[in-house]
CSV table of C-alpha atoms in Angstrom, one decimal:
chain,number,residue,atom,x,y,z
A,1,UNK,CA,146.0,78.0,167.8
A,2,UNK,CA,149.4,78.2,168.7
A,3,UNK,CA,150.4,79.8,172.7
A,4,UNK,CA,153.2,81.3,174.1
A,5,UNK,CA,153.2,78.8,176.7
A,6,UNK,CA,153.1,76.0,174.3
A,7,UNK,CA,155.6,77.0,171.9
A,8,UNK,CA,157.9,77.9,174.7
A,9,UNK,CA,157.4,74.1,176.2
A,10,UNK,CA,158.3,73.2,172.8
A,11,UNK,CA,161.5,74.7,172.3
A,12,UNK,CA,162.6,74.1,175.9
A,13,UNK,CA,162.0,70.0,175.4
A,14,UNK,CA,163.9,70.3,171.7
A,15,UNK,CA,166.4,73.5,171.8
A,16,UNK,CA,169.4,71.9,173.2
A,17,UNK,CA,170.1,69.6,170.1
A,18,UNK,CA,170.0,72.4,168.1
A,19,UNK,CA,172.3,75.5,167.1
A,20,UNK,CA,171.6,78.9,168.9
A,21,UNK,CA,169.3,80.7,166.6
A,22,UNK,CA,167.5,77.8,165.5
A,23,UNK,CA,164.5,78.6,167.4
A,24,UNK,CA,163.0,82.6,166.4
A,25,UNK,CA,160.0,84.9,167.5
A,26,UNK,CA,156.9,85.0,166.0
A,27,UNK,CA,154.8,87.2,167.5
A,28,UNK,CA,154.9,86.0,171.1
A,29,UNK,CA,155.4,83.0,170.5
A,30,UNK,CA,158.9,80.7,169.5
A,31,UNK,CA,159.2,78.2,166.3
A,32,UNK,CA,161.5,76.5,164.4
A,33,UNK,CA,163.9,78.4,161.6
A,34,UNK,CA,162.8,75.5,159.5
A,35,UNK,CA,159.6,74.5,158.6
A,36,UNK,CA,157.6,71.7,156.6
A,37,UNK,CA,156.5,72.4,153.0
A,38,UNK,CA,153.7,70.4,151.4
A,39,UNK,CA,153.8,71.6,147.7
A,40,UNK,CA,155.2,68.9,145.6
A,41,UNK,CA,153.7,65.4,144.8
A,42,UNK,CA,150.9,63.7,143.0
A,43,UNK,CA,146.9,63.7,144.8
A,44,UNK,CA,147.2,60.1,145.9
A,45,UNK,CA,147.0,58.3,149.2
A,46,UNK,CA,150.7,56.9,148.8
A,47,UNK,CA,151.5,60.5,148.9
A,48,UNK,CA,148.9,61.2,151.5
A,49,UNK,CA,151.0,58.3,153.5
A,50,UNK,CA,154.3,59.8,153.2
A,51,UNK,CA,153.5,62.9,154.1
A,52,UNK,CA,151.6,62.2,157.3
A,53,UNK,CA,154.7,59.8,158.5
A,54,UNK,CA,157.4,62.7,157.6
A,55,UNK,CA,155.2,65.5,159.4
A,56,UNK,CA,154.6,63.5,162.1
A,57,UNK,CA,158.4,62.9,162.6
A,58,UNK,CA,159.1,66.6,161.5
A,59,UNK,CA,156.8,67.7,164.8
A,60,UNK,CA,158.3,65.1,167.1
A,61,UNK,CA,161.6,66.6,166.0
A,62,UNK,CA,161.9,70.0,166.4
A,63,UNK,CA,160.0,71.8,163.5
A,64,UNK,CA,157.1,73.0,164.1
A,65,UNK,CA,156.1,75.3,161.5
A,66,UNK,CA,154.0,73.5,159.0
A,67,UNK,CA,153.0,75.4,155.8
A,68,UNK,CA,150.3,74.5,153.5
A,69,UNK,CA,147.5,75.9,151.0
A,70,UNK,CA,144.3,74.9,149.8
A,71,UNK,CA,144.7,74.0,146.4
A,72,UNK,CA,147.9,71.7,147.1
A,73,UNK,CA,147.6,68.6,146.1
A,74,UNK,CA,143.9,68.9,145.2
A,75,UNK,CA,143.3,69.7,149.3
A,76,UNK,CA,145.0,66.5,150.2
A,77,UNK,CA,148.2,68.3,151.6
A,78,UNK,CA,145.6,70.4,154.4
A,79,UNK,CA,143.8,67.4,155.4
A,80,UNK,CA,146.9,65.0,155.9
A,81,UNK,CA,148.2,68.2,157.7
A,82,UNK,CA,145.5,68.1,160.0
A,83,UNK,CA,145.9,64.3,160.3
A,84,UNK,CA,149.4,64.4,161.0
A,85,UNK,CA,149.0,67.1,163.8
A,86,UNK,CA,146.6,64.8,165.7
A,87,UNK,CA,148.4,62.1,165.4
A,88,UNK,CA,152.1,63.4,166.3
A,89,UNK,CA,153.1,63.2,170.2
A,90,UNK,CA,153.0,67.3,169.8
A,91,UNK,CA,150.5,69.5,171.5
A,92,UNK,CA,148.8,71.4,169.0
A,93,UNK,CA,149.5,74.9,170.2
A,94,UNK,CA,152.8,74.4,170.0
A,95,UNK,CA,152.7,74.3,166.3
A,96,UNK,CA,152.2,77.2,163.8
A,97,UNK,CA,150.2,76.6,161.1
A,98,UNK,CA,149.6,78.4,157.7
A,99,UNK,CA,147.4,77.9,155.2
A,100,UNK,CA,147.0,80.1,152.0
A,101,UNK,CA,144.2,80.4,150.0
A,102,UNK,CA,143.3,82.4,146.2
A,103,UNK,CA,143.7,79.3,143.8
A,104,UNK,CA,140.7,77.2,142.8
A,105,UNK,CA,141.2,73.7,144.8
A,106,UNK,CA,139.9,70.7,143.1
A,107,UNK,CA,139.0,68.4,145.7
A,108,UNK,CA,141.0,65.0,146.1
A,109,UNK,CA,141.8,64.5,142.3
A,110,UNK,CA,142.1,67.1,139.4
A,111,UNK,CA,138.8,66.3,137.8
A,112,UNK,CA,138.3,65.1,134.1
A,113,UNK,CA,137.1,68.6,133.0
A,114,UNK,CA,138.1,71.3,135.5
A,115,UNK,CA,136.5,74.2,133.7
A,116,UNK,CA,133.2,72.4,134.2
A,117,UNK,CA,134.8,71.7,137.8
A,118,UNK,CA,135.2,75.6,138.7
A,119,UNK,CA,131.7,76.6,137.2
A,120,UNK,CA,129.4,74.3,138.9
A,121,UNK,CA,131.4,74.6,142.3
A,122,UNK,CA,132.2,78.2,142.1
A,123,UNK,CA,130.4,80.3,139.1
A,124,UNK,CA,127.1,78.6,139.1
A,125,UNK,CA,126.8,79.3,142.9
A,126,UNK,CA,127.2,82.9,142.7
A,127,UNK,CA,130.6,82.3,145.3
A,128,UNK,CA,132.8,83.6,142.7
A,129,UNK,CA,132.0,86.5,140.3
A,130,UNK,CA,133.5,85.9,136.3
A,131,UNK,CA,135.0,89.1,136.7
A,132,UNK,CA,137.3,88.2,139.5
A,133,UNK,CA,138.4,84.9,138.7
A,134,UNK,CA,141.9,84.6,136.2
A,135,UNK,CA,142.7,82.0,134.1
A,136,UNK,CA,140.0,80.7,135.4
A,137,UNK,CA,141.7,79.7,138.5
A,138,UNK,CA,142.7,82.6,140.7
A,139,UNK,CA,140.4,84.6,142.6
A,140,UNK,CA,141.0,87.1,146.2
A,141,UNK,CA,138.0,88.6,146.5
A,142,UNK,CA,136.7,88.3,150.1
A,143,UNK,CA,133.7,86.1,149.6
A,144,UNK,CA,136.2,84.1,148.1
A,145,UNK,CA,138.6,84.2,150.4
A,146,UNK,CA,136.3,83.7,153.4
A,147,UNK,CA,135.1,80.7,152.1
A,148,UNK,CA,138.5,79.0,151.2
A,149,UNK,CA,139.4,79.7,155.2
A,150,UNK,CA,136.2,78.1,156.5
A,151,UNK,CA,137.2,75.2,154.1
A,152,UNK,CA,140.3,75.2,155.5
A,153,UNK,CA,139.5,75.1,158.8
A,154,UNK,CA,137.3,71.8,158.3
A,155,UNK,CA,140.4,70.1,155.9
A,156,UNK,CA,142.6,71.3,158.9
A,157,UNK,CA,140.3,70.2,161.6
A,158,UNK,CA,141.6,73.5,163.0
A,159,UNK,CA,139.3,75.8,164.9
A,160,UNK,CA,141.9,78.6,164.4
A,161,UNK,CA,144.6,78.6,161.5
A,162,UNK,CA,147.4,80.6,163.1
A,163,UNK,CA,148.6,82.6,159.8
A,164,UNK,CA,146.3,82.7,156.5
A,165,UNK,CA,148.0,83.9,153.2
A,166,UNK,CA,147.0,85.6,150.3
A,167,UNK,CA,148.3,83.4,147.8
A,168,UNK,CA,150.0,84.9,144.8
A,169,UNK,CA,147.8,88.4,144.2
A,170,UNK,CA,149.8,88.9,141.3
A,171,UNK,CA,147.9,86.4,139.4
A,172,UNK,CA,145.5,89.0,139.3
A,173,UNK,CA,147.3,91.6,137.2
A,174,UNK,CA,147.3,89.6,134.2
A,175,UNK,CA,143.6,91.1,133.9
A,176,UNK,CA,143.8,94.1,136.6
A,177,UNK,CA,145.7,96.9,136.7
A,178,UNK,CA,147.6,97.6,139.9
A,179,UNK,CA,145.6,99.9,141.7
A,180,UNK,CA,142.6,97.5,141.3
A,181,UNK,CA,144.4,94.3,142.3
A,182,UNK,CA,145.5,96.8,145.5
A,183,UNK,CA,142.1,97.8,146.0
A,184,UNK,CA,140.8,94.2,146.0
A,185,UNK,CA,143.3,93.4,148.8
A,186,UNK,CA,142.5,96.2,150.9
A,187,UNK,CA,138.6,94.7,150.8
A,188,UNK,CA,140.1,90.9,151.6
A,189,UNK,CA,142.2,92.6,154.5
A,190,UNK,CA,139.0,94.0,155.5
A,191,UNK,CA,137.8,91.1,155.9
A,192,UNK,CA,140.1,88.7,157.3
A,193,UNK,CA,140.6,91.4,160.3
A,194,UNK,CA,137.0,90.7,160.9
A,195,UNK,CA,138.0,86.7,160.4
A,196,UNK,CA,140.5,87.7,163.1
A,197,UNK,CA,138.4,89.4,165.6
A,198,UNK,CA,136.4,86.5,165.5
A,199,UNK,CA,138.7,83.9,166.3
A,200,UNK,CA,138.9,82.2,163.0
A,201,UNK,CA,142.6,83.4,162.1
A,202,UNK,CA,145.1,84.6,164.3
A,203,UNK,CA,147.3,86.6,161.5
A,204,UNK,CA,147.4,87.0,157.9
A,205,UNK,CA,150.2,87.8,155.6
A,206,UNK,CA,150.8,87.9,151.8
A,207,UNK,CA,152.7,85.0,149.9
A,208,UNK,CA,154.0,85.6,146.6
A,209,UNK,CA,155.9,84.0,144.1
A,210,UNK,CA,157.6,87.0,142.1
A,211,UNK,CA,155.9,90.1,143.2
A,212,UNK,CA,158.1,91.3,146.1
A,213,UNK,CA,161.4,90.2,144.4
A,214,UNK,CA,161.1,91.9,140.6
A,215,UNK,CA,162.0,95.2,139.7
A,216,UNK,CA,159.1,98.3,140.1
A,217,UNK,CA,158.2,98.4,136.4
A,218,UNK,CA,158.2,94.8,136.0
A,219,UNK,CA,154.4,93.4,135.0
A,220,UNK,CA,154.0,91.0,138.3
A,221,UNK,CA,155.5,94.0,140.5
A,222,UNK,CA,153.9,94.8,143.9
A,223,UNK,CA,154.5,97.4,146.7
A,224,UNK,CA,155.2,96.0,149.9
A,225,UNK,CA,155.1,99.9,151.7
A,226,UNK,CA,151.0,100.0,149.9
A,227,UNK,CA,150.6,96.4,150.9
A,228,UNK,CA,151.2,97.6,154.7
A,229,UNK,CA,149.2,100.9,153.9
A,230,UNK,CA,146.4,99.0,152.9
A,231,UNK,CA,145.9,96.4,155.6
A,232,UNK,CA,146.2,99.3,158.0
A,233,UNK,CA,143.3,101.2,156.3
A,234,UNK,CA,141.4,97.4,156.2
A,235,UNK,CA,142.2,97.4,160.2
A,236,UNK,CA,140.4,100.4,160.1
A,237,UNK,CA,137.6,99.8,158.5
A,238,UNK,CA,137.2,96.5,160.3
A,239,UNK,CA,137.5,98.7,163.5
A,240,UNK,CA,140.3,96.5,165.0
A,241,UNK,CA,142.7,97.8,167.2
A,242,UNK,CA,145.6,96.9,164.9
A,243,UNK,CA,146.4,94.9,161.6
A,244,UNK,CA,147.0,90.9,161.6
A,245,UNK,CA,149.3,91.1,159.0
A,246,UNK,CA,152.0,89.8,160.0
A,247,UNK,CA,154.1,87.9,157.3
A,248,UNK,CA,155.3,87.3,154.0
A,249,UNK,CA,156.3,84.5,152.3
A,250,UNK,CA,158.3,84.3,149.1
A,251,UNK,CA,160.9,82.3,147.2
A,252,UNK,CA,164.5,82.5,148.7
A,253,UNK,CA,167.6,80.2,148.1
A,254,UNK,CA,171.1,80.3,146.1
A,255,UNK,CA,169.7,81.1,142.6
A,256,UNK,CA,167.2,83.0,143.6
A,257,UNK,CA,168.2,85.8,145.9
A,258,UNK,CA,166.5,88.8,144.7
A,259,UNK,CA,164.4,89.7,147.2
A,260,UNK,CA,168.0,90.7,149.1
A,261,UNK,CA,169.5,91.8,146.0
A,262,UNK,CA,166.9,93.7,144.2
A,263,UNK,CA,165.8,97.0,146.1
A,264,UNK,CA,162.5,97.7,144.5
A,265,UNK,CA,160.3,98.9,148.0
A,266,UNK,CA,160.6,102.1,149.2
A,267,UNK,CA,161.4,102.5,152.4
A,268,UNK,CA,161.9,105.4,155.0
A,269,UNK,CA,165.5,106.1,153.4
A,270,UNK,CA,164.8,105.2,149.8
A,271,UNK,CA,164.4,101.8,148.4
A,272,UNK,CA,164.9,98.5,150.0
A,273,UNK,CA,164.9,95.2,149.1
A,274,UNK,CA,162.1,92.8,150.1
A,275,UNK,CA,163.9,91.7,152.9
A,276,UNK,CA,165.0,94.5,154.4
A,277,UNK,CA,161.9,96.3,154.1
A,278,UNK,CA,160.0,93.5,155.7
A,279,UNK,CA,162.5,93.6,158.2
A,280,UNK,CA,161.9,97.1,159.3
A,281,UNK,CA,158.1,97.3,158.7
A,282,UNK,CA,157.9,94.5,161.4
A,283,UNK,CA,156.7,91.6,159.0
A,284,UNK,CA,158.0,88.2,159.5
A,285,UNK,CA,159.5,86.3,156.6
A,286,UNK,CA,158.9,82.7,155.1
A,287,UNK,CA,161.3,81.1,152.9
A,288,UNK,CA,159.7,79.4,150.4
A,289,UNK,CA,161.7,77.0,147.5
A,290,UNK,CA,164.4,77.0,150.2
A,291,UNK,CA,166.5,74.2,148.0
A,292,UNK,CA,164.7,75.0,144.9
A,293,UNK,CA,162.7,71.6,144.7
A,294,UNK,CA,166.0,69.5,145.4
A,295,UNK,CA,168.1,71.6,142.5
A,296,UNK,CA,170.5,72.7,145.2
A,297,UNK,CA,170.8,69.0,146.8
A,298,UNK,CA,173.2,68.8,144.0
A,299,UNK,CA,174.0,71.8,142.3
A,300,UNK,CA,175.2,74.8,144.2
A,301,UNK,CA,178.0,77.5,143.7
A,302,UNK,CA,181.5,76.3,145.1
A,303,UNK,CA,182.2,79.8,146.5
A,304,UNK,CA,178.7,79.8,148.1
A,305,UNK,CA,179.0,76.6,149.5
A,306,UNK,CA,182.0,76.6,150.8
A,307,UNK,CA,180.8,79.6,153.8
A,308,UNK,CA,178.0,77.2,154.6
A,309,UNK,CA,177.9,75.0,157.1
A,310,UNK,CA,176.0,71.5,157.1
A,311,UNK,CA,177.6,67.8,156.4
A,312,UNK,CA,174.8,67.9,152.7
A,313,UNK,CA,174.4,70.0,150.0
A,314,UNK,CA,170.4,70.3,151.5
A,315,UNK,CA,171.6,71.0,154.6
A,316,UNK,CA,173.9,73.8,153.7
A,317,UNK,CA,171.0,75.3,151.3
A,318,UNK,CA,168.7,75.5,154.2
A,319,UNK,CA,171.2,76.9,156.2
A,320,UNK,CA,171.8,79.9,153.2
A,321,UNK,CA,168.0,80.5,153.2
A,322,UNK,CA,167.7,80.6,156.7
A,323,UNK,CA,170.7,83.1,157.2
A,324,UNK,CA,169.2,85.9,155.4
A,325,UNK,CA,168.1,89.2,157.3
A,326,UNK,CA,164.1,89.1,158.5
A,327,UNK,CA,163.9,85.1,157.8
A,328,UNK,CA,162.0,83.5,160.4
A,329,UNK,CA,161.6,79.8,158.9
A,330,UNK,CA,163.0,78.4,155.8
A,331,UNK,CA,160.2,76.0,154.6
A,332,UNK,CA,161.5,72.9,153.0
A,333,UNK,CA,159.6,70.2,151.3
A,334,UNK,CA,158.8,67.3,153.1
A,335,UNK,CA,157.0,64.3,151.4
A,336,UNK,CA,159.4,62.0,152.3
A,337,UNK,CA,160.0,60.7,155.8
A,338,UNK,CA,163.8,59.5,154.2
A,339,UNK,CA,164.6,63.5,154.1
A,340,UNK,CA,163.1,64.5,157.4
A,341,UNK,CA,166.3,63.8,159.6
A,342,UNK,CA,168.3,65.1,157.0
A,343,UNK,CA,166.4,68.5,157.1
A,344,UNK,CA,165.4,68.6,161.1
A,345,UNK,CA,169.5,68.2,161.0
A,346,UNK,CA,170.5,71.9,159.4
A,347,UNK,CA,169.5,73.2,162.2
A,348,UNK,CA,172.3,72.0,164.5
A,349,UNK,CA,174.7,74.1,162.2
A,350,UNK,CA,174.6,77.8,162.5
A,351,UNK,CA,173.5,80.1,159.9
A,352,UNK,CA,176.1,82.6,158.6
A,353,UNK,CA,176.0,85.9,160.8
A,354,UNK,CA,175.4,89.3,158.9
A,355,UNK,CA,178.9,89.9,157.3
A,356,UNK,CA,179.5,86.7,156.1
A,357,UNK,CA,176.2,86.6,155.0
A,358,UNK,CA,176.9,89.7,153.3
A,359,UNK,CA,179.9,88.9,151.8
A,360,UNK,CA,178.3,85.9,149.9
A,361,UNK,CA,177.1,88.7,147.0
A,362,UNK,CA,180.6,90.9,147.3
């Protein structure tokens, strides 16, 4: 898993190409303000290829966040992650790794009839219960759950994954009502703060796609202040001495800027926004969509861009995401090794401070 010591090594041997803030504390360790992504592409080995040369270069060159999940690329994304790690001239400690799991991976190719796929594997077996799943893809209950770690920790070839997510529990309210979907997560906290005790995660966080950056009475809406109320009853019950959660991740870049704009958590002096909130509950933040699948490599507001610094369009993007209150790493996508220098190079441009950063939405 990944060290103080080892992290610190890191961004002693990289930090002096790089702008002041570039490197940022997670817990007690250091890492990179921008981070690898490994969403996008097609379950083949040219993709496998070009993912394990551009992480490879990414960790030799000053990122070392990687972020990943399960069902990515039909579990080729975890396993060329794992790959990539060994191979790089990087010590692994000194690289943070998340993983996410509540999706149903397929496993190395989307199979010619998935819903006989997700019976056999998961239904049949008793893993997951009908009930539970959603569109017959989604499922966080802790069997679940547990089970999608320890399968990430063999397509890792991790003993440790250093921060696991809940992956889009929204998903679930499409059959749930709220307080169930809450009550489920509350049992899978329970449960990964027993998976932490044990060694087999070191934190555990929440990513979302629209739940922390929608209104209160919108359908997909969840609290972040019961999120944090329930993982510190699951740290209870799990008799640790405090919670592992530890992070969010959600969707932040030009065009999509709610979770700063939209004040929908309620804080100790009335609502907050996502960020803001996360902020002062102590949760780290992970920028996900940080140039909005390459959108903002060419398309971007001219009064925006013009406070940003960065010699591209990508690189003044990242630099928006990564300038926002909380953020501790802007993940960006990285399947090809031709945008790797190009990204590794936003951070030797500073983000905007506060103000400025604030004066972006006067």
């Amino acid at each position: 898993m990944a060290t103080r010591e080892a992290t610190w090594d890191y961004r002693d041997r990289h930090h002096e190409r790089f702008a002041r803030t570039y490197f940022r504390s997670f817990a007690d360790c250091v890492v990179s303000s921008v981070g690898v992504g490994t969403y996008l592409g097609d379950p083949t080995d040219e993709a496998d290829e070009d993912y394990h040369e551009a992480i490879v270069e990414a960790l030799e060159s000053g990122i070392n966040v990687v972020d990943t999940a399960i069902n990515y690329r039909c579990q080729r994304s975890e396993r060329v992650v794992g790959a990539a790690i060994e191979a790089a001239d990087v010590d692994r400690e000194a690289v943070l790794v998340a993983t996410k799991g509540g999706f149903v991976p397929f496993d190395g190719e989307r199979p010619a009839d998935p819903g006989q796929f997700v019976r056999e594997e998961y239904l049949d077996t008793g893993l997951v219960d009908p009930d539970d799943l959603v569109r017959g893809q989604h499922c966080i209950a802790p069997d679940y759950v547990s089970d999608q770690l320890d399968r990430s920790l063999e397509n890792l070839g991790l003993d440790t994954v250093d921060l696991y997510y809940v992956h889009n529990p929204e998903t679930q309210l499409e059959s749930k009502s709220r307080d169930a979907v809450y009550d489920q997560l509350e049992d899978t906290f329970t449960r990964l703060e027993e998976r932490a005790a044990a060694g087999d995660l070191r934190h555990y966080g929440v990513a979302s796609w629209e739940s922390f950056r929608v209104a209160a009475d919108a359908d997909s809406y969840l609290s972040l202040p019961e999120i944090v109320s329930r993982a510190r009853t699951a740290s209870d019950r799990a008799g640790t001495e405090a919670t592992h959660l530890r992070a969010i991740q959600l969707p932040f870049n030009v065009f999509m800027a709610d979770a700063f704009t939209v004040e929908s958590h309620e804080g100790a002096e009335g609502a907050q926004s996502a960020l803001w909130f996360a902020n002062d509950a102590g949760l780290d933040v992970f920028t996900s969509a940080s140039i909005m699948q390459g959108r903002l490599a060419t398309d971007m507001p001219e009064q925006v861009e013009a406070k940003l610094d960065g010699e591209t369009r990508a690189q003044r993007a990242i630099n928006f995401s990564r300038s926002a209150p909380g953020v501790t790493s802007s993940l960006v996508g990285m399947g090809s090794p031709g945008h790797v220098a190009e990204n590794v190079a936003a951070g030797t441009f500073e983000p905007l401070g506060a103000s400025a950063f604030d004066a972006v939405f006067e």
